[in-house]
XYZ file of C-alpha atoms in Angstrom:
680
model
C 8.627 -6.965 -41.901
C 11.971 -8.748 -41.953
C 14.073 -8.421 -45.157
C 14.919 -11.759 -46.917
C 18.157 -11.913 -49.042
C 17.774 -14.132 -52.181
C 21.030 -16.164 -52.551
C 20.270 -16.896 -56.188
C 21.069 -13.155 -56.926
C 24.439 -13.217 -55.058
C 27.114 -12.426 -57.462
C 30.743 -13.995 -57.147
C 33.816 -12.234 -58.615
C 35.388 -15.673 -58.963
C 32.902 -16.766 -61.732
C 32.962 -14.112 -64.381
C 31.684 -16.526 -67.116
C 28.337 -16.938 -65.218
C 27.545 -13.340 -66.091
C 27.424 -14.207 -69.779
C 24.499 -16.726 -69.242
C 21.036 -15.241 -69.313
C 19.524 -15.623 -65.830
C 15.716 -16.625 -65.595
C 13.352 -13.718 -64.733
C 12.109 -15.599 -61.678
C 13.976 -18.183 -59.629
C 12.349 -21.296 -58.209
C 12.381 -19.532 -54.762
C 10.647 -16.564 -56.150
C 7.870 -18.575 -57.552
C 7.464 -20.545 -54.333
C 7.194 -17.396 -52.274
C 4.811 -15.866 -54.816
C 2.629 -18.967 -54.640
C 2.682 -19.059 -50.916
C 1.582 -15.419 -50.466
C -1.155 -15.631 -53.114
C -2.456 -18.785 -51.233
C -2.449 -16.975 -47.966
C -4.297 -13.863 -49.429
C -6.912 -16.239 -51.002
C -7.339 -18.134 -47.746
C -7.860 -14.832 -45.850
C -10.442 -13.568 -48.101
C -12.377 -16.855 -48.155
C -12.350 -17.487 -44.335
C -12.965 -14.063 -43.008
C -16.444 -13.410 -41.604
C -18.637 -11.090 -43.725
C -18.984 -7.660 -42.295
C -22.173 -7.345 -40.351
C -24.363 -4.552 -41.738
C -24.735 -1.389 -39.679
C -28.223 -1.557 -38.331
C -30.616 1.117 -39.750
C -31.470 4.156 -37.882
C -34.954 4.735 -36.850
C -35.627 8.264 -35.560
C -37.178 8.290 -32.079
C -36.573 4.657 -31.485
C -32.907 3.666 -31.502
C -29.560 5.098 -32.403
C -26.331 3.137 -32.803
C -23.199 4.888 -31.358
C -19.743 3.736 -32.470
C -17.619 2.456 -29.671
C -13.916 2.212 -30.050
C -11.916 -0.769 -28.686
C -8.624 -2.356 -29.722
C -9.960 -4.769 -32.025
C -12.778 -3.178 -33.930
C -15.171 -0.259 -34.318
C -18.401 -1.778 -32.931
C -21.774 -0.237 -32.310
C -23.336 0.508 -29.008
C -27.174 0.938 -28.890
C -28.432 3.994 -27.159
C -31.732 2.125 -26.766
C -33.999 5.231 -26.273
C -31.459 7.297 -24.207
C -31.690 10.885 -25.166
C -29.211 12.382 -22.592
C -25.575 11.573 -23.007
C -23.096 13.101 -20.573
C -19.537 13.034 -21.701
C -16.772 13.609 -19.254
C -13.218 14.646 -19.373
C -11.836 13.520 -15.978
C -8.338 13.256 -14.449
C -9.035 12.718 -10.798
C -12.579 11.230 -11.202
C -14.619 14.335 -10.339
C -15.723 14.956 -13.777
C -16.920 11.425 -14.150
C -18.668 11.485 -10.841
C -20.549 14.588 -11.860
C -21.489 12.984 -15.249
C -22.900 9.874 -13.418
C -24.971 12.181 -11.185
C -26.381 14.151 -14.149
C -27.243 10.895 -16.056
C -28.989 9.527 -12.975
C -30.825 12.794 -12.639
C -32.400 12.331 -16.085
C -34.576 9.606 -14.653
C -36.287 11.910 -12.387
C -37.415 14.001 -15.522
C -38.752 11.248 -17.505
C -35.663 10.862 -19.627
C -33.078 8.225 -19.990
C -29.366 9.144 -19.640
C -25.874 7.659 -19.723
C -22.437 8.737 -18.712
C -19.875 8.314 -21.560
C -16.111 8.480 -21.666
C -15.451 10.322 -25.028
C -12.082 8.204 -25.346
C -14.276 5.145 -25.960
C -16.597 6.735 -28.717
C -16.349 7.735 -32.169
C -17.135 11.406 -31.662
C -17.776 12.187 -35.322
C -21.143 10.500 -34.813
C -22.265 13.257 -32.266
C -24.321 14.760 -35.171
C -26.630 11.617 -34.948
C -28.176 12.972 -31.652
C -30.042 15.543 -33.658
C -32.043 12.626 -34.849
C -33.496 11.899 -31.467
C -36.472 13.795 -30.004
C -35.683 15.910 -26.873
C -31.862 14.790 -27.087
C -29.185 16.612 -25.436
C -25.272 16.173 -24.977
C -23.990 17.502 -21.699
C -20.110 17.831 -21.261
C -18.540 17.787 -17.886
C -15.041 18.802 -18.773
C -12.131 19.245 -16.439
C -9.009 21.220 -17.296
C -5.678 19.524 -16.344
C -2.287 21.240 -15.879
C -1.837 24.426 -17.959
C -5.073 24.517 -19.797
C -4.692 21.030 -21.230
C -7.462 18.457 -21.693
C -7.476 15.398 -19.502
C -5.996 12.170 -20.681
C -9.265 10.769 -21.835
C -10.487 13.857 -23.551
C -7.329 14.256 -25.544
C -8.547 12.620 -28.705
C -11.884 14.584 -28.474
C -9.940 17.812 -28.098
C -7.919 16.899 -31.137
C -11.063 16.112 -33.089
C -12.797 19.398 -32.133
C -9.783 21.323 -33.465
C -9.648 19.579 -36.694
C -13.363 18.859 -37.374
C -15.578 20.814 -39.792
C -18.568 18.317 -39.052
C -21.915 20.259 -38.982
C -23.704 19.679 -35.718
C -26.836 21.559 -36.603
C -29.789 20.296 -34.386
C -27.419 18.926 -31.587
C -28.412 20.533 -28.266
C -25.672 20.797 -25.696
C -24.516 22.332 -22.416
C -21.061 22.203 -20.758
C -20.183 22.276 -16.943
C -16.452 23.022 -16.660
C -14.271 21.986 -13.674
C -11.152 23.807 -13.015
C -9.146 25.884 -10.365
C -8.725 29.666 -10.334
C -5.239 29.451 -8.940
C -4.040 28.149 -12.466
C -3.377 30.475 -15.377
C -5.781 28.899 -17.769
C -8.890 28.518 -15.600
C -11.461 26.110 -17.113
C -9.764 26.372 -20.424
C -11.049 23.082 -21.712
C -14.638 23.562 -20.574
C -14.709 26.893 -22.207
C -13.139 25.611 -25.489
C -15.668 22.858 -25.825
C -18.425 25.283 -25.243
C -17.132 27.685 -27.853
C -16.139 25.120 -30.339
C -19.464 23.168 -30.371
C -21.354 26.405 -31.122
C -18.973 27.206 -34.040
C -19.769 23.626 -35.443
C -23.428 24.602 -35.329
C -24.671 22.986 -32.248
C -27.264 24.741 -30.113
C -26.316 25.817 -26.466
C -29.416 25.183 -24.498
C -27.998 26.200 -21.035
C -25.228 28.601 -20.075
C -21.770 27.266 -19.331
C -21.239 26.309 -15.695
C -17.794 27.213 -14.089
C -16.709 25.060 -11.283
C -13.767 26.326 -9.082
C -11.958 23.753 -7.050
C -10.026 26.532 -5.349
C -13.326 27.629 -3.772
C -16.092 25.095 -3.439
C -16.542 22.955 -6.578
C -19.387 20.842 -5.119
C -21.298 24.073 -4.370
C -20.844 25.411 -7.909
C -21.910 22.182 -9.442
C -25.094 21.943 -7.154
C -26.086 25.529 -7.886
C -25.707 24.999 -11.702
C -27.433 21.647 -11.608
C -30.479 23.036 -9.764
C -30.913 25.807 -12.344
C -30.151 23.496 -15.201
C -32.890 21.028 -14.836
C -35.856 23.348 -14.524
C -34.497 25.186 -17.675
C -34.298 21.818 -19.497
C -37.996 20.891 -18.490
C -39.147 24.221 -19.864
C -36.986 23.873 -23.052
C -38.239 20.471 -23.812
C -41.794 20.865 -22.553
C -41.469 18.127 -19.936
C -42.109 17.843 -16.185
C -40.342 16.121 -13.345
C -41.929 12.770 -13.196
C -39.533 10.741 -11.107
C -39.923 10.288 -7.462
C -37.869 12.522 -5.276
C -36.153 9.685 -3.608
C -33.107 7.397 -4.054
C -32.772 5.506 -7.304
C -30.445 2.698 -7.245
C -28.229 1.978 -10.246
C -26.766 -1.230 -9.106
C -28.112 -4.483 -7.484
C -26.404 -6.586 -4.907
C -25.378 -10.296 -5.716
C -23.732 -12.209 -2.985
C -21.493 -15.133 -4.144
C -21.596 -17.893 -1.524
C -19.935 -20.523 -3.588
C -17.293 -19.015 -6.097
C -13.923 -19.920 -7.231
C -11.711 -17.433 -5.571
C -9.379 -17.390 -8.678
C -12.232 -15.517 -10.280
C -12.455 -12.776 -7.480
C -10.721 -9.313 -7.975
C -8.192 -8.553 -5.229
C -7.235 -5.057 -6.191
C -6.530 -5.310 -9.861
C -7.665 -2.350 -12.082
C -8.358 -4.193 -15.306
C -7.332 -7.684 -16.205
C -8.093 -10.340 -13.455
C -4.886 -11.511 -11.924
C -2.797 -8.843 -13.634
C -0.835 -8.283 -10.574
C 0.256 -12.023 -10.511
C 1.127 -12.113 -14.203
C 2.448 -8.744 -15.298
C 2.316 -8.005 -18.990
C 3.470 -4.790 -20.730
C 2.422 -2.237 -21.904
C 1.694 -0.634 -18.488
C -0.906 2.091 -18.120
C -3.733 3.363 -16.024
C -5.653 0.159 -16.364
C -2.550 -2.061 -16.124
C -0.067 -0.639 -13.645
C 3.294 -2.176 -13.031
C 4.038 -3.407 -9.547
C 7.421 -1.689 -8.929
C 9.431 -2.908 -5.989
C 10.559 -0.248 -3.571
C 14.311 -0.434 -3.293
C 14.854 2.903 -1.362
C 12.671 4.782 1.201
C 14.361 7.350 3.427
C 13.510 10.414 5.353
C 14.878 13.501 3.673
C 14.565 16.092 6.576
C 16.951 16.149 9.365
C 14.579 17.401 12.000
C 11.228 19.132 12.540
C 7.725 17.674 12.955
C 7.160 16.804 9.283
C 8.113 13.671 7.397
C 9.639 14.342 3.912
C 10.612 11.225 2.059
C 12.507 10.087 -0.793
C 11.414 6.770 -2.575
C 12.987 4.819 -5.349
C 11.036 2.049 -7.239
C 12.595 -0.507 -9.461
C 11.283 -0.752 -13.149
C 13.816 -3.233 -14.426
C 12.400 -5.456 -17.134
C 9.081 -3.606 -17.282
C 9.978 -1.700 -20.622
C 8.736 1.449 -18.992
C 10.494 4.590 -20.369
C 10.242 7.939 -18.874
C 11.871 11.354 -19.470
C 12.865 14.210 -16.879
C 9.716 16.215 -16.025
C 7.396 13.332 -16.499
C 4.864 12.227 -13.735
C 4.721 8.841 -12.039
C 1.114 7.863 -11.087
C 0.686 5.533 -8.179
C -2.459 3.647 -6.911
C -2.522 3.848 -3.099
C -4.756 1.794 -0.787
C -6.876 2.906 2.178
C -5.833 2.438 5.778
C -6.837 -1.013 6.996
C -7.885 0.505 10.477
C -10.519 2.686 8.801
C -11.767 -0.106 6.663
C -12.205 -2.358 9.660
C -13.986 0.386 11.550
C -16.569 0.781 8.727
C -17.106 -2.996 8.766
C -17.710 -2.831 12.514
C -20.051 0.201 12.579
C -22.016 -1.275 9.720
C -22.163 -4.776 11.150
C -21.025 -6.587 8.071
C -18.765 -9.380 7.080
C -16.124 -7.537 4.931
C -14.873 -10.806 3.344
C -18.210 -11.636 1.789
C -17.757 -11.965 -1.935
C -20.236 -9.637 -3.842
C -20.990 -8.102 -7.152
C -22.819 -4.890 -7.849
C -24.515 -5.275 -11.190
C -25.983 -2.488 -13.269
C -29.730 -2.440 -13.458
C -29.547 -1.127 -16.907
C -28.363 -4.147 -18.804
C -27.555 -2.182 -21.779
C -25.127 0.207 -19.971
C -21.574 0.128 -20.869
C -20.683 0.381 -17.263
C -21.565 -3.013 -15.718
C -20.094 -2.505 -12.327
C -19.050 0.667 -10.283
C -15.613 -1.186 -9.613
C -14.158 -4.507 -10.617
C -16.411 -7.393 -9.669
C -16.783 -9.910 -8.245
C -14.700 -8.877 -5.168
C -15.080 -8.513 -1.400
C -16.320 -5.479 0.582
C -12.953 -5.400 2.188
C -11.163 -5.106 -1.298
C -13.553 -2.651 -2.559
C -13.088 -0.451 0.543
C -9.363 -0.937 0.494
C -8.538 -0.657 -3.164
C -11.338 0.886 -5.172
C -13.381 3.460 -3.134
C -12.501 6.837 -1.823
C -13.529 6.560 1.863
C -11.253 9.378 3.144
C -12.361 12.431 1.048
C -15.447 14.245 2.544
C -18.484 12.884 0.707
C -20.331 14.973 -1.739
C -23.892 16.189 -1.258
C -25.363 13.517 -3.447
C -23.980 10.807 -1.242
C -25.709 12.484 1.868
C -28.903 12.931 -0.045
C -29.036 9.328 -1.033
C -28.052 7.974 2.347
C -30.545 10.230 4.287
C -33.350 7.735 3.846
C -31.575 5.324 6.274
C -31.270 7.741 9.136
C -33.917 6.859 11.708
C -33.747 10.334 13.519
C -35.966 12.739 11.444
C -33.587 15.624 12.341
C -30.629 13.813 10.945
C -32.693 13.149 7.767
C -33.701 16.753 7.429
C -30.032 18.019 7.805
C -28.604 15.496 5.362
C -31.156 16.497 2.691
C -30.699 20.156 3.465
C -26.984 19.910 2.875
C -27.663 18.533 -0.539
C -29.701 21.615 -1.764
C -28.561 24.799 -3.006
C -30.262 26.739 -0.296
C -27.942 29.227 1.605
C -28.675 27.482 4.904
C -27.973 24.132 3.424
C -24.715 25.149 1.763
C -23.537 26.725 5.053
C -24.214 23.548 6.917
C -22.404 21.270 4.351
C -19.447 23.773 4.536
C -19.218 23.699 8.262
C -20.358 20.098 9.095
C -18.613 18.427 6.191
C -15.874 20.448 4.651
C -14.519 22.579 7.573
C -14.644 19.717 10.072
C -13.247 17.450 7.276
C -15.637 14.611 8.041
C -15.040 11.514 5.959
C -17.809 8.882 5.838
C -16.629 7.064 8.923
C -16.849 10.301 10.860
C -20.242 11.081 9.507
C -21.411 7.495 10.593
C -19.780 8.004 14.067
C -21.339 11.387 14.605
C -24.961 10.438 13.311
C -25.622 7.162 15.102
C -29.071 6.871 13.610
C -27.431 6.549 10.172
C -26.685 2.926 9.293
C -27.091 2.527 5.562
C -26.560 -0.897 3.835
C -22.978 -1.255 2.835
C -23.769 -2.212 -0.720
C -25.620 1.077 -1.310
C -22.650 3.023 0.382
C -20.239 1.198 -1.897
C -22.421 2.286 -4.921
C -22.217 5.897 -3.904
C -18.522 6.216 -2.816
C -16.384 7.662 -5.703
C -13.422 5.699 -6.981
C -10.087 5.867 -5.359
C -7.787 7.691 -7.871
C -4.091 7.509 -8.858
C -1.846 10.121 -7.376
C 0.614 11.979 -9.422
C 4.125 12.864 -8.367
C 6.784 14.700 -10.416
C 9.638 12.259 -11.070
C 12.716 13.248 -9.119
C 15.173 11.426 -11.360
C 16.723 11.278 -14.994
C 16.331 8.217 -17.016
C 19.783 9.071 -18.509
C 21.198 8.331 -15.139
C 18.672 6.047 -13.691
C 17.042 4.017 -16.518
C 15.876 1.267 -14.175
C 14.524 3.298 -11.220
C 12.089 6.171 -10.725
C 12.504 8.571 -7.801
C 9.706 10.133 -5.740
C 9.856 13.022 -3.307
C 6.881 13.524 -1.138
C 5.779 15.002 2.248
C 3.560 13.214 4.644
C 0.061 14.792 4.946
C -1.081 14.526 8.578
C -3.206 17.008 10.666
C -5.843 16.955 13.303
C -9.488 18.283 12.378
C -11.584 20.492 14.309
C -13.430 17.363 15.726
C -10.202 16.263 17.272
C -9.681 13.371 14.638
C -6.063 12.641 13.371
C -6.433 12.705 9.422
C -3.795 11.222 7.281
C -3.117 11.520 3.499
C -4.051 8.290 1.852
C -1.024 8.208 -0.665
C 1.577 9.668 1.437
C 0.838 7.503 4.585
C 0.757 4.441 2.267
C 4.142 5.443 0.727
C 5.769 6.152 4.015
C 4.924 2.514 5.096
C 6.415 1.051 1.960
C 9.578 -0.213 3.666
C 12.309 -2.033 1.999
C 12.121 -5.521 3.610
C 15.003 -7.670 4.567
C 12.982 -10.849 4.699
C 12.754 -11.294 0.939
C 9.393 -9.893 0.520
C 9.570 -6.668 -1.286
C 6.932 -3.809 -0.880
C 5.531 -2.806 -4.294
C 3.878 0.191 -5.760
C 1.219 -0.066 -8.562
C 2.403 2.703 -11.108
C 2.538 3.895 -14.658
C 4.003 7.034 -16.317
C 2.101 9.996 -17.330
C 3.885 12.091 -20.032
C 4.503 15.781 -19.438
C 5.231 18.924 -21.399
C 7.570 19.947 -18.562
C 10.875 19.510 -20.522
C 14.242 20.705 -20.597
C 15.241 22.818 -23.652
C 15.948 20.902 -26.926
C 19.327 22.833 -26.991
C 21.523 21.918 -23.907
C 23.379 25.341 -24.465
C 20.167 27.210 -23.331
C 20.421 28.478 -19.782
C 17.774 27.178 -17.389
C 16.330 28.800 -14.316
C 14.501 26.477 -11.927
C 12.333 27.631 -9.118
C 11.095 24.830 -6.812
C 10.672 25.281 -3.061
C 9.840 22.408 -0.774
C 8.939 19.109 -2.642
C 8.805 21.415 -5.757
C 12.540 20.479 -6.083
C 11.410 16.966 -7.414
C 11.427 17.462 -11.131
C 14.721 19.598 -10.784
C 16.636 16.839 -9.330
C 16.124 14.979 -12.636
C 17.005 18.086 -14.549
C 20.140 18.498 -12.649
C 21.181 14.804 -13.137
C 20.457 15.116 -16.879
C 22.513 18.349 -17.326
C 25.398 16.612 -15.467
C 25.137 13.549 -17.737
C 25.168 15.936 -20.853
C 28.259 17.507 -19.529
C 29.993 14.129 -19.110
C 29.131 13.427 -22.711
C 31.096 16.573 -23.797
C 27.975 18.508 -24.670
C 27.943 22.330 -24.286
C 25.706 22.903 -21.336
C 24.244 26.392 -20.651
C 23.913 28.049 -17.131
C 21.890 25.805 -14.784
C 20.504 27.962 -11.858
C 18.273 26.788 -9.186
C 16.205 28.663 -6.613
C 15.196 26.440 -3.711
C 13.306 27.328 -0.502
C 12.536 25.615 2.838
C 11.773 26.543 6.448
C 15.103 25.917 8.177
C 18.565 24.938 6.895
C 19.057 22.358 9.684
C 15.581 20.781 9.299
C 14.238 20.641 5.839
C 16.932 21.481 3.310
C 16.020 18.666 1.001
C 18.902 16.954 -0.958
C 21.494 19.340 0.607
C 24.326 17.156 0.028
C 23.495 16.403 -3.627
C 22.702 20.063 -4.466
C 25.981 21.417 -2.944
C 27.893 18.759 -4.796
C 26.422 19.603 -8.073
C 27.287 23.107 -7.462
C 30.895 22.262 -6.464
C 31.353 20.215 -9.665
C 29.757 23.007 -11.963
C 26.617 21.211 -12.883
C 24.720 23.804 -10.919
C 26.034 27.205 -12.019
C 24.543 29.019 -9.062
C 22.551 27.568 -6.164
C 20.047 30.140 -4.431
C 18.457 28.837 -1.199
C 15.745 30.768 0.770
C 15.314 29.618 4.430
C 12.175 31.337 5.218
C 12.145 30.953 9.020
C 15.836 31.104 10.040
C 15.589 34.884 10.542
C 13.023 37.383 11.825
C 12.046 38.483 8.410
C 10.848 35.688 6.235
C 12.721 35.204 3.017
C 11.136 33.349 0.040
C 12.343 32.306 -3.489
C 10.701 35.482 -4.986
C 12.855 37.542 -2.774
C 16.052 36.022 -4.107
C 14.757 36.395 -7.667
C 14.514 40.172 -7.087
C 18.015 40.123 -5.541
C 19.454 38.535 -8.693
C 17.428 40.605 -11.141
C 20.314 41.751 -13.328
C 21.601 38.139 -13.910
C 18.093 36.917 -14.474
C 17.156 39.562 -17.070
C 20.464 38.836 -18.946
C 19.691 35.076 -18.959
C 16.110 35.587 -20.070
C 16.287 38.543 -22.436
C 19.620 38.058 -24.016
C 20.757 34.481 -23.425
C 17.257 32.717 -24.308
C 16.978 31.033 -20.839
C 14.138 28.641 -20.161
C 12.293 29.236 -16.870
C 10.702 26.297 -14.796
C 8.481 26.648 -11.714
C 7.336 23.825 -9.655
C 5.279 23.809 -6.417
C 2.362 25.588 -4.830
C 0.103 27.282 -7.399
C -1.929 29.314 -4.994
C 0.791 31.452 -3.512
C 4.379 30.726 -4.619
C 3.808 30.321 -8.425
C 1.760 33.653 -8.389
C 4.436 35.494 -6.247
C 7.245 34.283 -8.520
C 5.358 35.326 -11.645
C 4.864 38.681 -10.110
C 8.668 38.872 -9.395
C 9.258 38.244 -13.056
C 6.926 40.951 -14.097
C 8.681 43.547 -11.787
C 12.067 42.400 -13.219
C 10.872 43.064 -16.791
C 9.406 46.401 -15.842
C 12.483 47.736 -14.136
C 15.251 46.353 -16.333
C 13.222 46.023 -19.631
C 11.574 49.356 -19.407
C 8.091 48.090 -19.713
C 4.679 48.840 -18.239
C 3.043 46.177 -16.082
C 0.785 45.310 -19.265
C 3.946 45.014 -21.467
C 5.737 42.941 -18.844
C 2.586 40.668 -18.584
C 2.576 40.171 -22.249
C 6.256 39.485 -22.368
C 5.962 36.650 -19.770
C 2.980 35.213 -21.533
C 4.914 35.083 -24.850
C 7.622 33.144 -23.025
C 4.874 30.804 -21.918
C 3.474 30.494 -25.532
C 7.052 29.775 -26.694
C 7.630 27.040 -24.072
C 10.110 29.110 -22.368
C 8.162 29.544 -19.106
C 6.819 26.255 -17.807
C 4.893 25.429 -14.688
C 4.294 22.110 -12.887
C 2.156 23.245 -9.956
C -0.534 22.124 -7.676
C -3.064 23.612 -5.263
């Protein structure tokens, strides 16, 4: 609210006699403003709509569930649903599993719905106890270092603070995680434990899905044990047919205003034409690409550095944050799908939910074209999950193909082995499966219904906003390999980024993006030493850290030691940012630059070997000088090996046992002095 200065109360030193006169309590302006405000208040009370009463709750008939949105807290009718599957999902897998479970409910005479906890007032979870045979299922993924996914953050906070009694609420949890991470399935395990503490009844054991192994197999095995247990618990029998159950019906638009057709937007129609902040996952900013250069000097790989322009977007970021980008699928693959299925890809269609009361009206923005859906909205590159094969099996005219597709969707050992070899090991995407099973020609609308959504890709930002407030830098390596079937497979996002060239003809390549905040932060005190370990593209966030430490020095701040451990294969091939790093060491921004060239000598040398070589300096920095340690890169091997190196240093120079050394490093993690930004 703007502060208004009242001129009638301004004193003047040139008129001392005015001070002797008694001033009125309220000036004319005061009275005018008071009358105006009072009138506005009365008008507001008189004109606003009466609040609608909350519908009464009738046990066994209907439940009203509060739904959050930006304008109000409205009410969403469960309309007889007794299975609610909440999902915490960052990459879409948790949501996909939730949809599969809610669809399963129909086969067991129940009615289910998948629900995003971010959209619901979770304090009303207790009301599920009032519905007969009700159950809350939670498909909860763990993100980063034991964190909830973005859409489950509010739910996690509520669970921590709530003392709501959930007596009578039945629940079960399936957790999604990756064993290579320190806090494996932490979010799912916490939800399972906390719901029990609040009085809810666990009706089936916690499921643990490991993406480092075979997440799909873990889920199918848990699911096939879960439903028979639920039938026994609730005293019901499977009543649905063991066949495909469509969730959406096709509507073709033969005469439609093309201005009402989605062309790749994720939320608001035409949002890519008229950009309006704030920018987020539903409203990404189209950032022009201003730099796209190859980083490596030689070798077979393609490592790239991109810079995107965020001028005028009001986007703010900090060193260590992630930039999320929305890629598109390869046009050639989209065209091949259209050809093999014999469809007009430019047909405008809508897929409308058959359940009119569902909060999810379409599987992706509609109306749109098949071409747009396959290009922008659907993941057609990732090997399809078993439920997709099961649903599509009905369209195979060869009985053997039908049998094998259904077998792969079962938890039988033979079926698991077939799925592992035919789909996963041979890395067959949906196009490859259609090519190798000529009897399989499903309707394209059913295929589009079953394909998972194409997800944003996250990259550690390779710049500092202190130095580059109007641009964001990305460092990535092109994913490209030949499968066992002889097919060349290319990474969706990295291939797309590689082709985002800086045009000279006035047309600018753009990247739909938004910022995801991170806890990967430089120490609050610039005087604290930092130890950065980032081989390969793990160097990315440290480029931002180094830029920021240099900027702080320029501002006259006291900056502690800045030590970098970088690793690559060959000095003359893939020494990323060599000139920038060597210049930073020359000017003193980097106190010590340690580089491991793993394949430039007979014996391989990695960053963990250099850590052991410098163990005395490291121990002083950590134990005496309060250094902060940062690890970025591969979680499966590098991060583990580096952590082991720190254990060994603590054992040798700290006089600790392995157990004590492990506890010592874990305490550093708890204090925020050992941070990881890793992927598998």
